[in-house]
mmCIF file of C-alpha atoms in Angstrom:
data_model
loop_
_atom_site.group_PDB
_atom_site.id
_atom_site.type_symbol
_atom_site.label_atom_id
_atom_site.label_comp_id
_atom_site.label_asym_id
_atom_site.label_seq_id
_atom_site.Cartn_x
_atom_site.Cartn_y
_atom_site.Cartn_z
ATOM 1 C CA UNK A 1 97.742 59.443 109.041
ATOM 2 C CA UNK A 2 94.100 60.161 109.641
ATOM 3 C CA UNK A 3 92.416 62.720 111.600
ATOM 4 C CA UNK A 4 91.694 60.284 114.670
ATOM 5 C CA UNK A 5 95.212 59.709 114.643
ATOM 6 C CA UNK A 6 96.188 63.075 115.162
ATOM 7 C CA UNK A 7 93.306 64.100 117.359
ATOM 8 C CA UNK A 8 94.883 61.219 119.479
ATOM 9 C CA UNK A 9 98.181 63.329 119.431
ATOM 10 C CA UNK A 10 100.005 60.657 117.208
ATOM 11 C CA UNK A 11 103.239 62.904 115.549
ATOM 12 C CA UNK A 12 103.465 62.576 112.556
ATOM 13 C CA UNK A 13 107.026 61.961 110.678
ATOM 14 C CA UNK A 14 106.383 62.944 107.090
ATOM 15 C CA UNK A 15 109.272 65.330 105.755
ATOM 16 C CA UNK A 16 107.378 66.457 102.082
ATOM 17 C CA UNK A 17 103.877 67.187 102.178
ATOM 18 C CA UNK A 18 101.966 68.649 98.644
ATOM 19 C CA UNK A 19 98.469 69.882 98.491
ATOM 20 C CA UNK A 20 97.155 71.446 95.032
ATOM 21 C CA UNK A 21 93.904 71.712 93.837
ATOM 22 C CA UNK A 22 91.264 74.111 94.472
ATOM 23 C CA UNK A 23 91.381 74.291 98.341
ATOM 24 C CA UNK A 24 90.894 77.871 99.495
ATOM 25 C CA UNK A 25 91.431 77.197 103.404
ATOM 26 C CA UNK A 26 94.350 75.366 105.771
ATOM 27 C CA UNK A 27 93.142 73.521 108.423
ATOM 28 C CA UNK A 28 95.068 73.820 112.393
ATOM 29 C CA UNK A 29 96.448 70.659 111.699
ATOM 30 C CA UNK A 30 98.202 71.028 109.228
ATOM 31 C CA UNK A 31 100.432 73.236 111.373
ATOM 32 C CA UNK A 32 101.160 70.058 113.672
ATOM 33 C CA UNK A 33 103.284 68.552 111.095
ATOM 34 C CA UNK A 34 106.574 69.972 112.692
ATOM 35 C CA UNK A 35 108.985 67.489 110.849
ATOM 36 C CA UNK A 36 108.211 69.269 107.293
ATOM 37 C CA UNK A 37 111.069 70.265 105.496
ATOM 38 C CA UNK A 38 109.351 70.979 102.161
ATOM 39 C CA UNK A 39 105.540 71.816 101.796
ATOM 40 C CA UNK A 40 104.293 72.419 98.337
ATOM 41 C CA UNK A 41 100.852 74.496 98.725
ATOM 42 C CA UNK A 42 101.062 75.896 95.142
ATOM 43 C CA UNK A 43 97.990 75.804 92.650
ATOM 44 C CA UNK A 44 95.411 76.425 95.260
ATOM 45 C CA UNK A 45 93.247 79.412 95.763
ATOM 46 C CA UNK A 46 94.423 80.466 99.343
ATOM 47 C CA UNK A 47 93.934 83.672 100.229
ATOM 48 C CA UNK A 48 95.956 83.456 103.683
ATOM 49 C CA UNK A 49 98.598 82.104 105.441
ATOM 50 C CA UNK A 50 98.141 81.918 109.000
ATOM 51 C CA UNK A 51 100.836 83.291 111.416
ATOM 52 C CA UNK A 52 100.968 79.724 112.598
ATOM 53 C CA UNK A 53 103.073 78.499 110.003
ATOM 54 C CA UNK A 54 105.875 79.548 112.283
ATOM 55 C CA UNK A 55 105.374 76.140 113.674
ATOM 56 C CA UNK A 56 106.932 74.542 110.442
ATOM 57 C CA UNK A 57 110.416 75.360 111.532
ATOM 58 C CA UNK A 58 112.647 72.643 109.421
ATOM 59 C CA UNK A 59 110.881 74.067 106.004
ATOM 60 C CA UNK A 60 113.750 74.427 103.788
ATOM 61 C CA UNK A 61 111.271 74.908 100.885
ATOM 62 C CA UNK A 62 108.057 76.302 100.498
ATOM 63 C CA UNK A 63 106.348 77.212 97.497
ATOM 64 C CA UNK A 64 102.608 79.421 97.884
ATOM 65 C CA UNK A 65 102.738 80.259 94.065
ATOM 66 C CA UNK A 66 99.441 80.521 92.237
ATOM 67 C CA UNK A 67 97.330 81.027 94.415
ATOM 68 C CA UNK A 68 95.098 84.412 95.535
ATOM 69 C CA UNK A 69 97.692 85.602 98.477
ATOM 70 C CA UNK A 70 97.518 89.470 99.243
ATOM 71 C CA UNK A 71 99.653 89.500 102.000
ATOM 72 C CA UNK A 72 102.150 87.313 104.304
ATOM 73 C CA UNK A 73 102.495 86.871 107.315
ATOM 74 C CA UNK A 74 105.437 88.350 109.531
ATOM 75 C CA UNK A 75 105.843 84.879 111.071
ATOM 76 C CA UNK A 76 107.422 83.483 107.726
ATOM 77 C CA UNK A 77 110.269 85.180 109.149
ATOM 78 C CA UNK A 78 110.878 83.076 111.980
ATOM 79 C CA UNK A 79 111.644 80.138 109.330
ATOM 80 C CA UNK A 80 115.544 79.862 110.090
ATOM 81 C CA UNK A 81 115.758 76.582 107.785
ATOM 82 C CA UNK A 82 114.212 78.460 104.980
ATOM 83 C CA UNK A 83 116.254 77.961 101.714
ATOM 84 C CA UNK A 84 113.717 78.406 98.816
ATOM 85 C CA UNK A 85 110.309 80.519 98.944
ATOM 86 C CA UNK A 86 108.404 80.403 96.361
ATOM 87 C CA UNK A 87 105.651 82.814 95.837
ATOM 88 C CA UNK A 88 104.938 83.463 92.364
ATOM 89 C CA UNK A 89 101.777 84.501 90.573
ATOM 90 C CA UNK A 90 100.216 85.792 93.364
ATOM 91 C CA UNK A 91 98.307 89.505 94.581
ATOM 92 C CA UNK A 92 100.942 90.460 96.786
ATOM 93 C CA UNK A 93 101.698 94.142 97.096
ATOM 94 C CA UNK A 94 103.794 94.427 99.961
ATOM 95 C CA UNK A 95 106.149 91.712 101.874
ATOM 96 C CA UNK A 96 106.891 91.604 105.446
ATOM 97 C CA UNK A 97 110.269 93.451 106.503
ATOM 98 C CA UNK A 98 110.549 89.844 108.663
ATOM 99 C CA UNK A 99 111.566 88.046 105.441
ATOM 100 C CA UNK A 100 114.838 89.575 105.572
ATOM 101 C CA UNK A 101 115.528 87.517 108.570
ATOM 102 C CA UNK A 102 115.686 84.453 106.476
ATOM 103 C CA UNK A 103 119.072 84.192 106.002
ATOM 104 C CA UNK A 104 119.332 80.808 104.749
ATOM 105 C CA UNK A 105 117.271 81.800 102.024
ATOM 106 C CA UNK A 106 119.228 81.791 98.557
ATOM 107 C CA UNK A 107 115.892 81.610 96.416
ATOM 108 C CA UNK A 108 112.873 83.997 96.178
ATOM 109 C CA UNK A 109 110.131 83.977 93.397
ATOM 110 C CA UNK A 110 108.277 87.478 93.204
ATOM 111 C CA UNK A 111 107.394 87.335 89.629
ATOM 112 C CA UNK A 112 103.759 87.408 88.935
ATOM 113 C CA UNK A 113 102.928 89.739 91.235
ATOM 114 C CA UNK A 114 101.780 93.461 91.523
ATOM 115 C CA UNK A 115 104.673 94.780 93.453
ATOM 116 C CA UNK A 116 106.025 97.981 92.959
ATOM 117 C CA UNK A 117 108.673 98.727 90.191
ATOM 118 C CA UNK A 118 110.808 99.829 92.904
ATOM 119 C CA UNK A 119 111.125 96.228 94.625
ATOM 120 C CA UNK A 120 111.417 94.690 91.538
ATOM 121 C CA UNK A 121 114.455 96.359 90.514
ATOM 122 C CA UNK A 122 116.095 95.476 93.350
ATOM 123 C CA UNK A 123 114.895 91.905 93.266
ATOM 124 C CA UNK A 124 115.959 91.764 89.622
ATOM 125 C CA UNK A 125 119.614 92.659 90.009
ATOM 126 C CA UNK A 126 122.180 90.493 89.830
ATOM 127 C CA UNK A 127 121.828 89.025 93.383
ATOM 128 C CA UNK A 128 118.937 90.740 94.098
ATOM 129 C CA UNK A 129 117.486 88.175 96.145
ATOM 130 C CA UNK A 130 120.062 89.125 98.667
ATOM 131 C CA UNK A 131 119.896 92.889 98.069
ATOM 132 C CA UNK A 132 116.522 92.376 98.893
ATOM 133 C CA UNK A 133 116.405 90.613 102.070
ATOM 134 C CA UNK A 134 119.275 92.907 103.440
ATOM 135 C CA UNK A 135 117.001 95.819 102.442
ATOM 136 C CA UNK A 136 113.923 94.424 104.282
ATOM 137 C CA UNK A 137 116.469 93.604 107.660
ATOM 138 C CA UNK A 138 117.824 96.792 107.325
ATOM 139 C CA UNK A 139 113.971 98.650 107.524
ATOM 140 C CA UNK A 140 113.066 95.847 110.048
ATOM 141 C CA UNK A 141 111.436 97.856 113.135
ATOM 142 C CA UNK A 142 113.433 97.699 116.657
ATOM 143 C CA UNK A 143 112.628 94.877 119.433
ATOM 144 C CA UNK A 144 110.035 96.065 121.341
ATOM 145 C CA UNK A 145 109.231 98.788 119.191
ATOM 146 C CA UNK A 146 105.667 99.011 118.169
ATOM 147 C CA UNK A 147 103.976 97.218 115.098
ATOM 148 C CA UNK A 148 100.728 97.754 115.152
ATOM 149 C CA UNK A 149 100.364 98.629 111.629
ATOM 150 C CA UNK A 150 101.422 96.489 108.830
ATOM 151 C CA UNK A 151 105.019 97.147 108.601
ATOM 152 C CA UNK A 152 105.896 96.411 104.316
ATOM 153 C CA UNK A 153 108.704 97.616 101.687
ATOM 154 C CA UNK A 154 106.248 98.911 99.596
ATOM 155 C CA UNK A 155 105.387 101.747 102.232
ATOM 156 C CA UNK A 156 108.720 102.526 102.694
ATOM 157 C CA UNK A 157 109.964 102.998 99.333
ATOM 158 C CA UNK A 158 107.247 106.036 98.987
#
């Protein structure tokens, strides 16, 4: 589909998108291609994910591994469909409390990362995917409460 296509509001029906390289930026439109159910952004050097990817909800896999990611967004937790997230080999510190609302999820890659030892014990028992995202629902703030700092499970474990 090409860009006039979609400036001309043309849906697109593609269900697997990949996109490796070197590409450091995602464009808006990307985020128009609602019938996704796998999106493979891995080997890239993206350093963000906008909150927008909340748009992509039929993603039952996503894989963000290798790239230059310091944070996520809390959106990522508002993909139900979410089976497998993939997130290896990145800079990520912290993760969004919100992931722990992805209770679909039965895979999550942290390795490569600089997280703290204390969320990768839990992540590397057995089932510690689980233990992990019941952790981060558990320390998920309150509706309506305010988050106007960066909520993560690295802040809370110290």
């Amino acid at each position: 589909m090409s860009a006039e296509d979609v400036a001309a509001g043309k849906k697109s029906t593609w269900t697997e998108l990949e996109i490796t390289g070197t590409v450091r930026n995602l464009g808006p439109d990307l985020w128009k291609l609602q019938h996704l159910t796998s999106l493979y952004l891995n080997l890239n050097n993206i350093t963000r994910i906008p909150p927008e990817i909340n748009r992509l909800t039929m993603l039952t896999y996503l894989d963000l591994s290798s790239n230059k990611l310091r944070s996520l967004p809390s959106e990522l937790g508002d993909l139900s469909q979410l089976r497998e997230l993939l997130l290896y080999n990145n800079l990520l510190r912290m993760l969004p409390f919100e992931l722990g609302k992805l209770f679909n999820l039965q895979n999550l890659g942290l390795k490569g990362n600089p997280l703290s030892p204390d969320i990768l014990n839990i992540y590397n028992q057995a089932n510690g995917t689980q233990l992990l995202l019941r952790y981060m629902l558990d320390h998920l703030p309150a509706t309506g409460q305010s988050c106007e700092y960066q909520t993560s499970l690295f802040e809370s474990l110290y």
